[in-house]
Amino acid sequence: MSLSLPGRAVIFDYGEVISLTPTEADREALIEIAGVDRDAFWASYWKHRAELDQGTLSIHDYWRRVEADTGARWSESTLHLLWVTDFRGWLSVDTGTIDVLVDLRDGETRLALLSNAGADFGSYFRQGLIGSLFERVFVSGELLLVKPDAAIFQHALDELGVEASDAVFIDNKPENVAGAEALGITGHVFTSASGLRAFLESLA
């Protein structure tokens, strides 16, 4: 069933909107490879994530910082294994959200992706199957900007050639939605695909 929002562009976050949260098995796999204290690992993992997403910290240096924080001594091959295991954990998709995206596409609604993610995700977003759903893809690690900074939203608006009043932004983090709404973009905090569909139908 197509879903049409004429004259509007709907901008989607990726993590935990299109993608599922990494599973407990995904998380356990990282801890097993890292071979360090669980709490120390996750504290460091998130501590440096913003710099990785902003593109000011390379993937290699990110994992070396986690290594230093946790007192580990990892070989280069272990770094590669940590990276690919972490990357893979973010690739599972919420099929309900995909169905909403397909219905929007079939309704000729303009779609874009705006994700806080390392630059390594850019190719997957564009060249993977989900790339076929979007007119444009914006990745924070490539732009050196992160949500909820107003500049990243303005960049997306400018590139899409739309006014804030003609844009809709979907994200699971309230602070990111608030950042978009501060510019006049219509926002929705994602909690479920069914809730998202109901919200978009109300706009349509």
Coordinates of C-alpha atoms in Angstrom, one line a residue:
M1 CA 0.0 0.0 0.0
S2 CA 1.6 3.2 -1.2
L3 CA 2.0 6.1 1.2
S4 CA 2.3 9.5 -0.4
L5 CA 3.4 12.8 1.2
P6 CA 3.4 15.2 -1.8
G7 CA 5.8 18.1 -1.6
R8 CA 7.6 16.6 1.5
A9 CA 10.9 14.9 2.0
V10 CA 11.1 12.3 4.8
I11 CA 14.5 11.9 6.3
F12 CA 15.3 8.7 8.2
D13 CA 17.9 7.8 10.9
Y14 CA 19.4 4.4 10.5
G15 CA 20.4 2.9 13.8
E16 CA 17.5 1.4 15.8
V17 CA 15.0 2.9 13.3
I18 CA 15.9 0.9 10.1
S19 CA 18.3 -1.4 11.8
L20 CA 17.6 -3.5 14.8
T21 CA 19.5 -3.1 18.1
P22 CA 22.5 -5.5 18.1
T23 CA 21.5 -8.7 19.8
E24 CA 22.9 -10.0 23.0
A25 CA 24.8 -12.6 21.0
D26 CA 26.4 -9.8 18.9
R27 CA 27.5 -8.1 22.1
E28 CA 28.8 -11.3 23.6
A29 CA 30.8 -12.0 20.5
L30 CA 32.6 -8.6 20.9
I31 CA 33.4 -9.3 24.5
E32 CA 34.8 -12.8 23.7
I33 CA 37.0 -11.3 21.0
A34 CA 38.1 -8.4 23.2
G35 CA 38.9 -10.6 26.1
V36 CA 38.5 -7.8 28.6
D37 CA 36.2 -6.7 31.4
R38 CA 32.7 -6.3 30.1
D39 CA 31.9 -3.0 31.9
A40 CA 35.2 -1.5 30.9
F41 CA 34.7 -2.5 27.3
W42 CA 31.3 -0.9 26.9
A43 CA 32.3 2.2 28.8
S44 CA 35.1 2.8 26.4
Y45 CA 33.1 1.7 23.3
W46 CA 30.6 4.5 23.9
K47 CA 33.0 7.0 25.3
H48 CA 34.8 7.4 21.9
R49 CA 31.8 6.8 19.6
A50 CA 30.9 10.4 19.1
E51 CA 34.4 11.2 17.7
L52 CA 34.1 8.1 15.4
D53 CA 30.7 9.2 14.2
Q54 CA 31.9 12.8 13.7
G55 CA 34.8 11.6 11.5
T56 CA 37.5 13.1 13.8
L57 CA 38.7 9.7 14.9
S58 CA 39.7 6.9 12.5
I59 CA 38.3 3.4 12.9
H60 CA 41.8 2.1 13.6
D61 CA 42.4 4.7 16.3
Y62 CA 39.0 4.2 17.8
W63 CA 39.7 0.6 18.5
R64 CA 43.2 1.4 19.8
R65 CA 41.6 3.8 22.3
V66 CA 39.3 1.1 23.5
E67 CA 42.4 -1.1 23.8
A68 CA 44.2 1.4 25.9
D69 CA 41.2 2.1 28.1
T70 CA 40.7 -1.6 28.9
G71 CA 44.3 -2.5 29.3
A72 CA 44.2 -5.0 26.4
R73 CA 46.9 -5.8 23.9
W74 CA 45.3 -6.6 20.5
S75 CA 47.0 -7.6 17.3
E76 CA 46.0 -5.9 14.1
S77 CA 44.1 -9.0 13.1
T78 CA 42.1 -8.8 16.3
L79 CA 41.3 -5.1 15.5
H80 CA 39.9 -6.3 12.1
L81 CA 37.8 -9.0 13.8
L82 CA 36.4 -6.5 16.3
W83 CA 35.5 -4.1 13.6
V84 CA 33.8 -6.6 11.4
T85 CA 31.9 -8.1 14.3
D86 CA 30.7 -4.7 15.5
F87 CA 29.8 -3.7 11.9
R88 CA 27.8 -6.9 11.3
G89 CA 25.9 -6.3 14.5
W90 CA 24.3 -3.2 13.0
L91 CA 23.2 -4.8 9.7
S92 CA 20.0 -6.5 10.8
V93 CA 16.9 -4.6 9.7
D94 CA 13.5 -3.9 11.1
T95 CA 11.3 -5.4 8.3
G96 CA 8.4 -3.3 9.5
T97 CA 10.3 -0.1 8.9
I98 CA 11.5 -1.4 5.5
D99 CA 7.9 -2.0 4.6
V100 CA 7.1 1.7 5.5
L101 CA 10.0 2.9 3.4
V102 CA 8.9 0.8 0.4
D103 CA 5.3 2.2 0.7
L104 CA 6.7 5.7 0.8
R105 CA 8.8 5.1 -2.2
D106 CA 5.9 3.6 -4.1
G107 CA 3.9 6.7 -3.2
E108 CA 6.7 8.8 -4.8
T109 CA 7.6 10.4 -1.5
R110 CA 11.1 11.8 -1.4
L111 CA 13.3 9.9 1.0
A112 CA 16.8 10.5 2.5
L113 CA 18.9 8.9 5.1
L114 CA 20.7 10.9 7.8
S115 CA 22.8 8.8 10.1
N116 CA 25.3 9.4 12.9
A117 CA 27.8 6.7 11.8
G118 CA 31.4 6.2 10.9
A119 CA 32.4 6.8 7.3
D120 CA 32.8 3.1 6.9
F121 CA 29.0 2.8 6.7
G122 CA 28.7 5.2 3.7
S123 CA 29.3 2.4 1.1
Y124 CA 26.8 0.1 2.8
F125 CA 24.2 2.8 3.0
R126 CA 24.6 3.7 -0.7
Q127 CA 25.5 0.5 -2.3
G128 CA 23.6 -2.0 -0.1
L129 CA 20.0 -2.8 -0.9
I130 CA 18.6 0.0 1.3
G131 CA 20.5 2.5 -0.8
S132 CA 17.9 1.9 -3.6
L133 CA 15.2 3.5 -1.3
F134 CA 16.9 6.9 -0.8
E135 CA 17.4 9.9 -3.0
R136 CA 20.3 11.0 -0.9
V137 CA 22.4 9.6 1.9
F138 CA 24.1 11.7 4.6
V139 CA 26.7 10.2 6.9
S140 CA 28.0 12.1 9.9
G141 CA 31.5 10.6 9.6
E142 CA 31.8 11.9 6.1
L143 CA 30.4 15.4 6.9
L144 CA 32.3 16.0 10.1
L145 CA 29.0 16.9 11.7
V146 CA 26.8 15.0 14.1
K147 CA 23.1 15.1 15.1
P148 CA 21.7 17.0 16.9
D149 CA 23.9 19.9 15.6
A150 CA 21.7 22.2 13.5
A151 CA 24.4 22.3 10.8
I152 CA 23.9 18.7 9.8
F153 CA 20.1 19.1 9.4
Q154 CA 20.7 22.3 7.4
H155 CA 23.1 20.5 5.2
A156 CA 20.6 17.9 4.4
L157 CA 17.9 20.5 3.7
D158 CA 20.2 22.4 1.4
E159 CA 21.2 19.3 -0.5
L160 CA 17.7 18.2 -0.9
G161 CA 16.5 21.7 -1.9
V162 CA 13.6 21.7 0.6
E163 CA 12.5 24.1 3.3
A164 CA 12.4 22.9 6.9
S165 CA 8.6 23.2 6.9
D166 CA 8.6 20.6 4.0
A167 CA 10.8 18.1 5.8
V168 CA 10.0 15.3 8.2
F169 CA 12.7 13.7 10.4
I170 CA 12.5 10.2 12.0
D171 CA 14.9 9.2 14.8
N172 CA 14.8 7.0 17.9
K173 CA 16.7 9.6 20.0
P174 CA 14.5 12.4 21.3
E175 CA 17.4 14.9 21.4
N176 CA 18.0 14.4 17.7
V177 CA 14.3 14.9 16.9
A178 CA 14.3 18.1 19.1
G179 CA 17.3 19.3 17.1
A180 CA 15.4 18.9 13.9
E181 CA 12.3 20.5 15.3
A182 CA 14.2 23.5 16.4
L183 CA 14.8 24.3 12.7
G184 CA 11.1 23.9 11.9
I185 CA 11.3 20.3 10.7
T186 CA 8.4 18.0 11.6
G187 CA 9.8 15.3 13.9
H188 CA 8.8 11.9 15.1
V189 CA 10.5 9.9 17.8
F190 CA 10.6 6.3 16.6
T191 CA 9.5 3.6 18.9
S192 CA 7.9 1.1 16.5
A193 CA 7.2 0.6 12.8
S194 CA 3.5 0.6 13.5
G195 CA 3.7 3.9 15.4
L196 CA 5.8 5.3 12.5
R197 CA 3.2 4.3 10.0
A198 CA 0.4 5.8 12.0
F199 CA 2.3 9.1 12.3
L200 CA 3.0 9.3 8.6
E201 CA -0.6 8.4 7.7
S202 CA -1.7 11.3 9.9
L203 CA 0.5 13.6 7.8
A204 CA -0.7 12.2 4.5

